[in-house]
């Protein structure tokens, strides 16, 4: 991840027993944000009959702190997921710090 200059969003689609059904990577050419389309992600979840999701994205800056936008977007997405019966189990922010460890939110 050290060499990654743009933000990525990974979506993990899970079954009832939390077995992995699929993974989707989303990126744009932007080092400070990644836009995610709720409808696209939920349509995919419904098509593969996912029962839960986990999302993760990187911060190329190396700062694992969630931005205000990260928190607002995650809360909105979690609400929509819950209404559809496909809970968002976690949202991780991954970065590589000086010690090579990952951080998460």
PDB file of N, CA and C in Angstrom:
ATOM      1  N   UNK A   1       0.805  -1.202   0.000  1.00  0.00           N
ATOM      2  CA  UNK A   1       0.000   0.000   0.000  1.00  0.00           C
ATOM      3  C   UNK A   1       0.849   1.267   0.000  1.00  0.00           C
ATOM      4  N   UNK A   2       2.087   1.174   0.407  1.00  0.00           N
ATOM      5  CA  UNK A   2       2.925   2.360   0.476  1.00  0.00           C
ATOM      6  C   UNK A   2       2.992   3.080  -0.857  1.00  0.00           C
ATOM      7  N   UNK A   3       2.994   2.334  -1.936  1.00  0.00           N
ATOM      8  CA  UNK A   3       3.135   2.957  -3.225  1.00  0.00           C
ATOM      9  C   UNK A   3       1.812   3.367  -3.842  1.00  0.00           C
ATOM     10  N   UNK A   4       0.717   3.022  -3.213  1.00  0.00           N
ATOM     11  CA  UNK A   4      -0.596   3.380  -3.741  1.00  0.00           C
ATOM     12  C   UNK A   4      -0.817   4.874  -3.525  1.00  0.00           C
ATOM     13  N   UNK A   5      -1.152   5.576  -4.592  1.00  0.00           N
ATOM     14  CA  UNK A   5      -1.330   7.025  -4.498  1.00  0.00           C
ATOM     15  C   UNK A   5      -2.786   7.439  -4.506  1.00  0.00           C
ATOM     16  N   UNK A   6      -3.661   6.528  -4.857  1.00  0.00           N
ATOM     17  CA  UNK A   6      -5.091   6.831  -4.904  1.00  0.00           C
ATOM     18  C   UNK A   6      -5.835   5.993  -3.887  1.00  0.00           C
ATOM     19  N   UNK A   7      -6.974   6.528  -3.458  1.00  0.00           N
ATOM     20  CA  UNK A   7      -7.809   5.765  -2.527  1.00  0.00           C
ATOM     21  C   UNK A   7      -8.546   4.668  -3.283  1.00  0.00           C
ATOM     22  N   UNK A   8      -8.708   3.541  -2.599  1.00  0.00           N
ATOM     23  CA  UNK A   8      -9.461   2.389  -3.087  1.00  0.00           C
ATOM     24  C   UNK A   8     -10.532   2.053  -2.069  1.00  0.00           C
ATOM     25  N   UNK A   9     -11.616   1.517  -2.541  1.00  0.00           N
ATOM     26  CA  UNK A   9     -12.652   0.977  -1.667  1.00  0.00           C
ATOM     27  C   UNK A   9     -12.810  -0.490  -2.031  1.00  0.00           C
ATOM     28  N   UNK A  10     -12.736  -1.361  -1.045  1.00  0.00           N
ATOM     29  CA  UNK A  10     -12.995  -2.785  -1.245  1.00  0.00           C
ATOM     30  C   UNK A  10     -14.298  -3.136  -0.548  1.00  0.00           C
ATOM     31  N   UNK A  11     -15.128  -3.897  -1.224  1.00  0.00           N
ATOM     32  CA  UNK A  11     -16.400  -4.336  -0.661  1.00  0.00           C
ATOM     33  C   UNK A  11     -16.369  -5.857  -0.605  1.00  0.00           C
ATOM     34  N   UNK A  12     -16.590  -6.390   0.577  1.00  0.00           N
ATOM     35  CA  UNK A  12     -16.619  -7.833   0.795  1.00  0.00           C
ATOM     36  C   UNK A  12     -18.072  -8.239   1.012  1.00  0.00           C
ATOM     37  N   UNK A  13     -18.579  -9.087   0.139  1.00  0.00           N
ATOM     38  CA  UNK A  13     -19.957  -9.575   0.226  1.00  0.00           C
ATOM     39  C   UNK A  13     -19.934 -10.925   0.925  1.00  0.00           C
ATOM     40  N   UNK A  14     -20.750 -11.071   1.953  1.00  0.00           N
ATOM     41  CA  UNK A  14     -20.709 -12.260   2.804  1.00  0.00           C
ATOM     42  C   UNK A  14     -22.041 -13.000   2.837  1.00  0.00           C
ATOM     43  N   UNK A  15     -21.952 -14.304   3.054  1.00  0.00           N
ATOM     44  CA  UNK A  15     -23.146 -15.149   3.211  1.00  0.00           C
ATOM     45  C   UNK A  15     -23.627 -15.079   4.661  1.00  0.00           C
ATOM     46  N   UNK A  16     -24.677 -15.837   4.947  1.00  0.00           N
ATOM     47  CA  UNK A  16     -25.219 -15.889   6.307  1.00  0.00           C
ATOM     48  C   UNK A  16     -24.159 -16.319   7.309  1.00  0.00           C
ATOM     49  N   UNK A  17     -23.345 -17.290   6.954  1.00  0.00           N
ATOM     50  CA  UNK A  17     -22.289 -17.763   7.846  1.00  0.00           C
ATOM     51  C   UNK A  17     -21.005 -16.963   7.737  1.00  0.00           C
ATOM     52  N   UNK A  18     -21.100 -15.795   7.098  1.00  0.00           N
ATOM     53  CA  UNK A  18     -19.961 -14.893   6.891  1.00  0.00           C
ATOM     54  C   UNK A  18     -18.866 -15.500   6.023  1.00  0.00           C
ATOM     55  N   UNK A  19     -19.281 -16.371   5.119  1.00  0.00           N
ATOM     56  CA  UNK A  19     -18.342 -16.875   4.116  1.00  0.00           C
ATOM     57  C   UNK A  19     -18.296 -15.854   2.977  1.00  0.00           C
ATOM     58  N   UNK A  20     -17.130 -15.702   2.403  1.00  0.00           N
ATOM     59  CA  UNK A  20     -16.935 -14.717   1.349  1.00  0.00           C
ATOM     60  C   UNK A  20     -17.617 -15.158   0.057  1.00  0.00           C
ATOM     61  N   UNK A  21     -18.527 -14.318  -0.446  1.00  0.00           N
ATOM     62  CA  UNK A  21     -19.214 -14.579  -1.708  1.00  0.00           C
ATOM     63  C   UNK A  21     -18.554 -13.838  -2.866  1.00  0.00           C
ATOM     64  N   UNK A  22     -17.937 -12.695  -2.558  1.00  0.00           N
ATOM     65  CA  UNK A  22     -17.308 -11.900  -3.608  1.00  0.00           C
ATOM     66  C   UNK A  22     -16.649 -10.661  -3.045  1.00  0.00           C
ATOM     67  N   UNK A  23     -15.751 -10.104  -3.834  1.00  0.00           N
ATOM     68  CA  UNK A  23     -15.046  -8.873  -3.472  1.00  0.00           C
ATOM     69  C   UNK A  23     -15.087  -7.949  -4.679  1.00  0.00           C
ATOM     70  N   UNK A  24     -15.296  -6.678  -4.419  1.00  0.00           N
ATOM     71  CA  UNK A  24     -15.299  -5.694  -5.491  1.00  0.00           C
ATOM     72  C   UNK A  24     -14.362  -4.557  -5.107  1.00  0.00           C
ATOM     73  N   UNK A  25     -13.539  -4.131  -6.040  1.00  0.00           N
ATOM     74  CA  UNK A  25     -12.633  -3.001  -5.819  1.00  0.00           C
ATOM     75  C   UNK A  25     -13.120  -1.809  -6.634  1.00  0.00           C
ATOM     76  N   UNK A  26     -13.155  -0.661  -5.993  1.00  0.00           N
ATOM     77  CA  UNK A  26     -13.596   0.570  -6.649  1.00  0.00           C
ATOM     78  C   UNK A  26     -12.517   1.617  -6.443  1.00  0.00           C
ATOM     79  N   UNK A  27     -12.161   2.308  -7.501  1.00  0.00           N
ATOM     80  CA  UNK A  27     -11.169   3.372  -7.390  1.00  0.00           C
ATOM     81  C   UNK A  27     -11.426   4.434  -8.441  1.00  0.00           C
ATOM     82  N   UNK A  28     -10.942   5.622  -8.158  1.00  0.00           N
ATOM     83  CA  UNK A  28     -10.879   6.709  -9.127  1.00  0.00           C
ATOM     84  C   UNK A  28      -9.480   7.298  -9.021  1.00  0.00           C
ATOM     85  N   UNK A  29      -9.129   8.137  -9.940  1.00  0.00           N
ATOM     86  CA  UNK A  29      -7.802   8.753  -9.905  1.00  0.00           C
ATOM     87  C   UNK A  29      -7.800   9.943  -8.961  1.00  0.00           C
ATOM     88  N   UNK A  30      -7.943   9.660  -7.681  1.00  0.00           N
ATOM     89  CA  UNK A  30      -7.962  10.731  -6.690  1.00  0.00           C
ATOM     90  C   UNK A  30      -7.253  10.262  -5.417  1.00  0.00           C
ATOM     91  N   UNK A  31      -6.279  11.022  -4.940  1.00  0.00           N
ATOM     92  CA  UNK A  31      -5.538  10.608  -3.751  1.00  0.00           C
ATOM     93  C   UNK A  31      -6.246  10.891  -2.429  1.00  0.00           C
ATOM     94  N   UNK A  32      -7.338  11.645  -2.455  1.00  0.00           N
ATOM     95  CA  UNK A  32      -7.963  12.051  -1.191  1.00  0.00           C
ATOM     96  C   UNK A  32      -9.377  11.546  -0.973  1.00  0.00           C
ATOM     97  N   UNK A  33      -9.972  10.882  -1.946  1.00  0.00           N
ATOM     98  CA  UNK A  33     -11.320  10.360  -1.741  1.00  0.00           C
ATOM     99  C   UNK A  33     -11.656   9.311  -2.789  1.00  0.00           C
ATOM    100  N   UNK A  34     -12.649   8.512  -2.464  1.00  0.00           N
ATOM    101  CA  UNK A  34     -13.198   7.566  -3.433  1.00  0.00           C
ATOM    102  C   UNK A  34     -14.717   7.663  -3.320  1.00  0.00           C
ATOM    103  N   UNK A  35     -15.370   7.834  -4.435  1.00  0.00           N
ATOM    104  CA  UNK A  35     -16.828   7.952  -4.459  1.00  0.00           C
ATOM    105  C   UNK A  35     -17.421   6.556  -4.592  1.00  0.00           C
ATOM    106  N   UNK A  36     -18.436   6.251  -3.806  1.00  0.00           N
ATOM    107  CA  UNK A  36     -19.092   4.960  -3.945  1.00  0.00           C
ATOM    108  C   UNK A  36     -20.572   5.162  -4.134  1.00  0.00           C
ATOM    109  N   UNK A  37     -21.095   4.421  -5.075  1.00  0.00           N
ATOM    110  CA  UNK A  37     -22.500   4.484  -5.446  1.00  0.00           C
ATOM    111  C   UNK A  37     -23.254   3.414  -4.650  1.00  0.00           C
ATOM    112  N   UNK A  38     -24.058   3.867  -3.697  1.00  0.00           N
ATOM    113  CA  UNK A  38     -24.808   2.936  -2.847  1.00  0.00           C
ATOM    114  C   UNK A  38     -25.625   1.959  -3.691  1.00  0.00           C
ATOM    115  N   UNK A  39     -26.298   2.473  -4.711  1.00  0.00           N
ATOM    116  CA  UNK A  39     -27.162   1.610  -5.527  1.00  0.00           C
ATOM    117  C   UNK A  39     -26.367   0.497  -6.192  1.00  0.00           C
ATOM    118  N   UNK A  40     -25.206   0.838  -6.711  1.00  0.00           N
ATOM    119  CA  UNK A  40     -24.373  -0.170  -7.370  1.00  0.00           C
ATOM    120  C   UNK A  40     -23.962  -1.264  -6.380  1.00  0.00           C
ATOM    121  N   UNK A  41     -23.487  -0.856  -5.214  1.00  0.00           N
ATOM    122  CA  UNK A  41     -23.027  -1.828  -4.217  1.00  0.00           C
ATOM    123  C   UNK A  41     -24.168  -2.704  -3.709  1.00  0.00           C
ATOM    124  N   UNK A  42     -25.317  -2.102  -3.487  1.00  0.00           N
ATOM    125  CA  UNK A  42     -26.463  -2.873  -2.981  1.00  0.00           C
ATOM    126  C   UNK A  42     -27.076  -3.751  -4.065  1.00  0.00           C
ATOM    127  N   UNK A  43     -27.059  -3.281  -5.306  1.00  0.00           N
ATOM    128  CA  UNK A  43     -27.556  -4.111  -6.413  1.00  0.00           C
ATOM    129  C   UNK A  43     -26.715  -5.388  -6.504  1.00  0.00           C
ATOM    130  N   UNK A  44     -25.409  -5.225  -6.410  1.00  0.00           N
ATOM    131  CA  UNK A  44     -24.515  -6.400  -6.457  1.00  0.00           C
ATOM    132  C   UNK A  44     -24.795  -7.323  -5.278  1.00  0.00           C
ATOM    133  N   UNK A  45     -24.969  -6.742  -4.095  1.00  0.00           N
ATOM    134  CA  UNK A  45     -25.258  -7.555  -2.905  1.00  0.00           C
ATOM    135  C   UNK A  45     -26.534  -8.368  -3.097  1.00  0.00           C
ATOM    136  N   UNK A  46     -27.555  -7.743  -3.651  1.00  0.00           N
ATOM    137  CA  UNK A  46     -28.818  -8.445  -3.880  1.00  0.00           C
ATOM    138  C   UNK A  46     -28.671  -9.524  -4.950  1.00  0.00           C
ATOM    139  N   UNK A  47     -27.923  -9.227  -6.014  1.00  0.00           N
ATOM    140  CA  UNK A  47     -27.742 -10.203  -7.098  1.00  0.00           C
ATOM    141  C   UNK A  47     -27.024 -11.465  -6.637  1.00  0.00           C
ATOM    142  N   UNK A  48     -26.037 -11.316  -5.759  1.00  0.00           N
ATOM    143  CA  UNK A  48     -25.309 -12.511  -5.308  1.00  0.00           C
ATOM    144  C   UNK A  48     -25.850 -13.039  -3.977  1.00  0.00           C
ATOM    145  N   UNK A  49     -26.965 -12.451  -3.549  1.00  0.00           N
ATOM    146  CA  UNK A  49     -27.661 -12.880  -2.328  1.00  0.00           C
ATOM    147  C   UNK A  49     -26.786 -12.797  -1.087  1.00  0.00           C
ATOM    148  N   UNK A  50     -26.100 -11.679  -0.978  1.00  0.00           N
ATOM    149  CA  UNK A  50     -25.269 -11.444   0.208  1.00  0.00           C
ATOM    150  C   UNK A  50     -26.159 -11.182   1.413  1.00  0.00           C
ATOM    151  N   UNK A  51     -25.710 -11.639   2.558  1.00  0.00           N
ATOM    152  CA  UNK A  51     -26.443 -11.421   3.807  1.00  0.00           C
ATOM    153  C   UNK A  51     -25.778 -10.377   4.683  1.00  0.00           C
ATOM    154  N   UNK A  52     -24.578  -9.961   4.327  1.00  0.00           N
ATOM    155  CA  UNK A  52     -23.861  -8.929   5.081  1.00  0.00           C
ATOM    156  C   UNK A  52     -22.713  -8.407   4.216  1.00  0.00           C
ATOM    157  N   UNK A  53     -22.160  -7.267   4.622  1.00  0.00           N
ATOM    158  CA  UNK A  53     -21.040  -6.681   3.890  1.00  0.00           C
ATOM    159  C   UNK A  53     -20.032  -6.094   4.863  1.00  0.00           C
ATOM    160  N   UNK A  54     -18.798  -6.047   4.411  1.00  0.00           N
ATOM    161  CA  UNK A  54     -17.722  -5.328   5.089  1.00  0.00           C
ATOM    162  C   UNK A  54     -17.072  -4.464   4.023  1.00  0.00           C
ATOM    163  N   UNK A  55     -16.745  -3.229   4.376  1.00  0.00           N
ATOM    164  CA  UNK A  55     -16.032  -2.381   3.433  1.00  0.00           C
ATOM    165  C   UNK A  55     -14.700  -1.958   4.049  1.00  0.00           C
ATOM    166  N   UNK A  56     -13.760  -1.678   3.184  1.00  0.00           N
ATOM    167  CA  UNK A  56     -12.452  -1.204   3.620  1.00  0.00           C
ATOM    168  C   UNK A  56     -11.922  -0.244   2.575  1.00  0.00           C
ATOM    169  N   UNK A  57     -11.237   0.778   3.031  1.00  0.00           N
ATOM    170  CA  UNK A  57     -10.560   1.652   2.082  1.00  0.00           C
ATOM    171  C   UNK A  57      -9.241   2.121   2.661  1.00  0.00           C
ATOM    172  N   UNK A  58      -8.379   2.549   1.768  1.00  0.00           N
ATOM    173  CA  UNK A  58      -7.054   2.977   2.191  1.00  0.00           C
ATOM    174  C   UNK A  58      -6.982   4.499   2.298  1.00  0.00           C
ATOM    175  N   UNK A  59      -6.029   4.961   3.047  1.00  0.00           N
ATOM    176  CA  UNK A  59      -5.663   6.375   3.099  1.00  0.00           C
ATOM    177  C   UNK A  59      -4.205   6.471   2.662  1.00  0.00           C
ATOM    178  N   UNK A  60      -3.954   6.879   1.419  1.00  0.00           N
ATOM    179  CA  UNK A  60      -2.580   6.979   0.932  1.00  0.00           C
ATOM    180  C   UNK A  60      -1.706   7.919   1.764  1.00  0.00           C
ATOM    181  N   UNK A  61      -2.344   8.834   2.485  1.00  0.00           N
ATOM    182  CA  UNK A  61      -1.607   9.795   3.305  1.00  0.00           C
ATOM    183  C   UNK A  61      -0.871   9.118   4.460  1.00  0.00           C
ATOM    184  N   UNK A  62      -1.323   7.906   4.827  1.00  0.00           N
ATOM    185  CA  UNK A  62      -0.732   7.218   5.973  1.00  0.00           C
ATOM    186  C   UNK A  62      -1.469   7.493   7.268  1.00  0.00           C
ATOM    187  N   UNK A  63      -2.456   8.386   7.237  1.00  0.00           N
ATOM    188  CA  UNK A  63      -3.238   8.734   8.428  1.00  0.00           C
ATOM    189  C   UNK A  63      -4.477   7.846   8.485  1.00  0.00           C
ATOM    190  N   UNK A  64      -4.590   7.068   9.541  1.00  0.00           N
ATOM    191  CA  UNK A  64      -5.712   6.136   9.671  1.00  0.00           C
ATOM    192  C   UNK A  64      -6.981   6.812  10.213  1.00  0.00           C
ATOM    193  N   UNK A  65      -6.894   8.063  10.567  1.00  0.00           N
ATOM    194  CA  UNK A  65      -8.032   8.789  11.133  1.00  0.00           C
ATOM    195  C   UNK A  65      -9.162   8.905  10.116  1.00  0.00           C
ATOM    196  N   UNK A  66     -10.369   8.549  10.532  1.00  0.00           N
ATOM    197  CA  UNK A  66     -11.541   8.672   9.658  1.00  0.00           C
ATOM    198  C   UNK A  66     -11.871  10.144   9.465  1.00  0.00           C
ATOM    199  N   UNK A  67     -12.098  10.533   8.227  1.00  0.00           N
ATOM    200  CA  UNK A  67     -12.502  11.911   7.950  1.00  0.00           C
ATOM    201  C   UNK A  67     -13.981  12.073   8.285  1.00  0.00           C
ATOM    202  N   UNK A  68     -14.410  13.309   8.354  1.00  0.00           N
ATOM    203  CA  UNK A  68     -15.838  13.579   8.589  1.00  0.00           C
ATOM    204  C   UNK A  68     -16.666  12.935   7.482  1.00  0.00           C
ATOM    205  N   UNK A  69     -16.180  13.046   6.252  1.00  0.00           N
ATOM    206  CA  UNK A  69     -16.866  12.437   5.118  1.00  0.00           C
ATOM    207  C   UNK A  69     -16.938  10.915   5.260  1.00  0.00           C
ATOM    208  N   UNK A  70     -15.839  10.291   5.716  1.00  0.00           N
ATOM    209  CA  UNK A  70     -15.836   8.838   5.954  1.00  0.00           C
ATOM    210  C   UNK A  70     -16.950   8.461   6.927  1.00  0.00           C
ATOM    211  N   UNK A  71     -17.049   9.209   8.013  1.00  0.00           N
ATOM    212  CA  UNK A  71     -18.036   8.884   9.051  1.00  0.00           C
ATOM    213  C   UNK A  71     -19.466   9.091   8.569  1.00  0.00           C
ATOM    214  N   UNK A  72     -19.714  10.195   7.885  1.00  0.00           N
ATOM    215  CA  UNK A  72     -21.069  10.490   7.399  1.00  0.00           C
ATOM    216  C   UNK A  72     -21.503   9.474   6.351  1.00  0.00           C
ATOM    217  N   UNK A  73     -20.634   9.225   5.378  1.00  0.00           N
ATOM    218  CA  UNK A  73     -20.977   8.286   4.300  1.00  0.00           C
ATOM    219  C   UNK A  73     -21.197   6.882   4.842  1.00  0.00           C
ATOM    220  N   UNK A  74     -20.348   6.452   5.768  1.00  0.00           N
ATOM    221  CA  UNK A  74     -20.495   5.122   6.353  1.00  0.00           C
ATOM    222  C   UNK A  74     -21.810   5.002   7.117  1.00  0.00           C
ATOM    223  N   UNK A  75     -22.148   6.026   7.892  1.00  0.00           N
ATOM    224  CA  UNK A  75     -23.413   5.998   8.651  1.00  0.00           C
ATOM    225  C   UNK A  75     -24.614   5.940   7.709  1.00  0.00           C
ATOM    226  N   UNK A  76     -24.580   6.718   6.638  1.00  0.00           N
ATOM    227  CA  UNK A  76     -25.680   6.701   5.665  1.00  0.00           C
ATOM    228  C   UNK A  76     -25.789   5.331   4.996  1.00  0.00           C
ATOM    229  N   UNK A  77     -24.661   4.800   4.580  1.00  0.00           N
ATOM    230  CA  UNK A  77     -24.655   3.494   3.912  1.00  0.00           C
ATOM    231  C   UNK A  77     -25.130   2.397   4.860  1.00  0.00           C
ATOM    232  N   UNK A  78     -24.680   2.429   6.093  1.00  0.00           N
ATOM    233  CA  UNK A  78     -25.087   1.425   7.084  1.00  0.00           C
ATOM    234  C   UNK A  78     -26.597   1.457   7.299  1.00  0.00           C
ATOM    235  N   UNK A  79     -27.183   2.662   7.324  1.00  0.00           N
ATOM    236  CA  UNK A  79     -28.641   2.784   7.494  1.00  0.00           C
ATOM    237  C   UNK A  79     -29.394   2.139   6.333  1.00  0.00           C
ATOM    238  N   UNK A  80     -28.949   2.437   5.109  1.00  0.00           N
ATOM    239  CA  UNK A  80     -29.600   1.874   3.926  1.00  0.00           C
ATOM    240  C   UNK A  80     -29.435   0.353   3.908  1.00  0.00           C
ATOM    241  N   UNK A  81     -28.234  -0.116   4.221  1.00  0.00           N
ATOM    242  CA  UNK A  81     -27.988  -1.562   4.265  1.00  0.00           C
ATOM    243  C   UNK A  81     -28.917  -2.240   5.269  1.00  0.00           C
ATOM    244  N   UNK A  82     -29.040  -1.648   6.436  1.00  0.00           N
ATOM    245  CA  UNK A  82     -29.885  -2.215   7.491  1.00  0.00           C
ATOM    246  C   UNK A  82     -31.338  -2.293   7.029  1.00  0.00           C
ATOM    247  N   UNK A  83     -31.801  -1.233   6.361  1.00  0.00           N
ATOM    248  CA  UNK A  83     -33.188  -1.224   5.869  1.00  0.00           C
ATOM    249  C   UNK A  83     -33.442  -2.341   4.859  1.00  0.00           C
ATOM    250  N   UNK A  84     -32.409  -2.719   4.110  1.00  0.00           N
ATOM    251  CA  UNK A  84     -32.548  -3.792   3.123  1.00  0.00           C
ATOM    252  C   UNK A  84     -32.246  -5.169   3.704  1.00  0.00           C
ATOM    253  N   UNK A  85     -31.888  -5.210   4.972  1.00  0.00           N
ATOM    254  CA  UNK A  85     -31.609  -6.486   5.620  1.00  0.00           C
ATOM    255  C   UNK A  85     -30.250  -7.064   5.282  1.00  0.00           C
ATOM    256  N   UNK A  86     -29.329  -6.201   4.848  1.00  0.00           N
ATOM    257  CA  UNK A  86     -27.963  -6.629   4.530  1.00  0.00           C
ATOM    258  C   UNK A  86     -27.028  -5.762   5.378  1.00  0.00           C
ATOM    259  N   UNK A  87     -26.824  -6.125   6.625  1.00  0.00           N
ATOM    260  CA  UNK A  87     -26.064  -5.244   7.511  1.00  0.00           C
ATOM    261  C   UNK A  87     -24.614  -5.028   7.080  1.00  0.00           C
ATOM    262  N   UNK A  88     -24.159  -3.809   7.312  1.00  0.00           N
ATOM    263  CA  UNK A  88     -22.751  -3.474   7.139  1.00  0.00           C
ATOM    264  C   UNK A  88     -22.082  -3.805   8.470  1.00  0.00           C
ATOM    265  N   UNK A  89     -21.218  -4.800   8.458  1.00  0.00           N
ATOM    266  CA  UNK A  89     -20.607  -5.282   9.694  1.00  0.00           C
ATOM    267  C   UNK A  89     -19.431  -4.427  10.154  1.00  0.00           C
ATOM    268  N   UNK A  90     -18.695  -3.849   9.207  1.00  0.00           N
ATOM    269  CA  UNK A  90     -17.524  -3.055   9.586  1.00  0.00           C
ATOM    270  C   UNK A  90     -17.071  -2.211   8.410  1.00  0.00           C
ATOM    271  N   UNK A  91     -16.388  -1.133   8.740  1.00  0.00           N
ATOM    272  CA  UNK A  91     -15.713  -0.307   7.737  1.00  0.00           C
ATOM    273  C   UNK A  91     -14.309  -0.050   8.263  1.00  0.00           C
ATOM    274  N   UNK A  92     -13.339  -0.596   7.573  1.00  0.00           N
ATOM    275  CA  UNK A  92     -11.938  -0.466   7.978  1.00  0.00           C
ATOM    276  C   UNK A  92     -11.229   0.572   7.127  1.00  0.00           C
ATOM    277  N   UNK A  93     -10.378   1.336   7.758  1.00  0.00           N
ATOM    278  CA  UNK A  93      -9.467   2.226   7.046  1.00  0.00           C
ATOM    279  C   UNK A  93      -8.087   1.625   7.220  1.00  0.00           C
ATOM    280  N   UNK A  94      -7.455   1.353   6.108  1.00  0.00           N
ATOM    281  CA  UNK A  94      -6.170   0.663   6.129  1.00  0.00           C
ATOM    282  C   UNK A  94      -5.089   1.609   5.618  1.00  0.00           C
ATOM    283  N   UNK A  95      -3.985   1.619   6.324  1.00  0.00           N
ATOM    284  CA  UNK A  95      -2.832   2.403   5.899  1.00  0.00           C
ATOM    285  C   UNK A  95      -1.581   1.720   6.408  1.00  0.00           C
ATOM    286  N   UNK A  96      -0.497   2.030   5.819  1.00  0.00           N
ATOM    287  CA  UNK A  96       0.750   1.454   6.280  1.00  0.00           C
ATOM    288  C   UNK A  96       1.541   2.559   6.960  1.00  0.00           C
ATOM    289  N   UNK A  97       1.772   2.404   8.249  1.00  0.00           N
ATOM    290  CA  UNK A  97       2.535   3.433   8.965  1.00  0.00           C
ATOM    291  C   UNK A  97       4.012   3.074   8.985  1.00  0.00           C
ATOM    292  N   UNK A  98       4.771   3.843   9.716  1.00  0.00           N
ATOM    293  CA  UNK A  98       6.217   3.666   9.731  1.00  0.00           C
ATOM    294  C   UNK A  98       6.650   2.266  10.176  1.00  0.00           C
ATOM    295  N   UNK A  99       5.878   1.603  11.019  1.00  0.00           N
ATOM    296  CA  UNK A  99       6.254   0.277  11.505  1.00  0.00           C
ATOM    297  C   UNK A  99       5.737  -0.837  10.611  1.00  0.00           C
ATOM    298  N   UNK A 100       4.983  -0.464   9.571  1.00  0.00           N
ATOM    299  CA  UNK A 100       4.466  -1.461   8.648  1.00  0.00           C
ATOM    300  C   UNK A 100       3.173  -2.098   9.124  1.00  0.00           C
ATOM    301  N   UNK A 101       2.568  -1.576  10.175  1.00  0.00           N
ATOM    302  CA  UNK A 101       1.317  -2.124  10.695  1.00  0.00           C
ATOM    303  C   UNK A 101       0.123  -1.437  10.021  1.00  0.00           C
ATOM    304  N   UNK A 102      -0.989  -2.137  10.033  1.00  0.00           N
ATOM    305  CA  UNK A 102      -2.213  -1.561   9.476  1.00  0.00           C
ATOM    306  C   UNK A 102      -3.026  -0.931  10.597  1.00  0.00           C
ATOM    307  N   UNK A 103      -3.695   0.123  10.282  1.00  0.00           N
ATOM    308  CA  UNK A 103      -4.628   0.737  11.231  1.00  0.00           C
ATOM    309  C   UNK A 103      -6.038   0.521  10.705  1.00  0.00           C
ATOM    310  N   UNK A 104      -6.994   0.653  11.563  1.00  0.00           N
ATOM    311  CA  UNK A 104      -8.370   0.501  11.114  1.00  0.00           C
ATOM    312  C   UNK A 104      -9.295   1.341  11.983  1.00  0.00           C
ATOM    313  N   UNK A 105     -10.475   1.587  11.426  1.00  0.00           N
ATOM    314  CA  UNK A 105     -11.490   2.371  12.122  1.00  0.00           C
ATOM    315  C   UNK A 105     -12.711   1.520  12.269  1.00  0.00           C
TER     316      UNK A 105
END
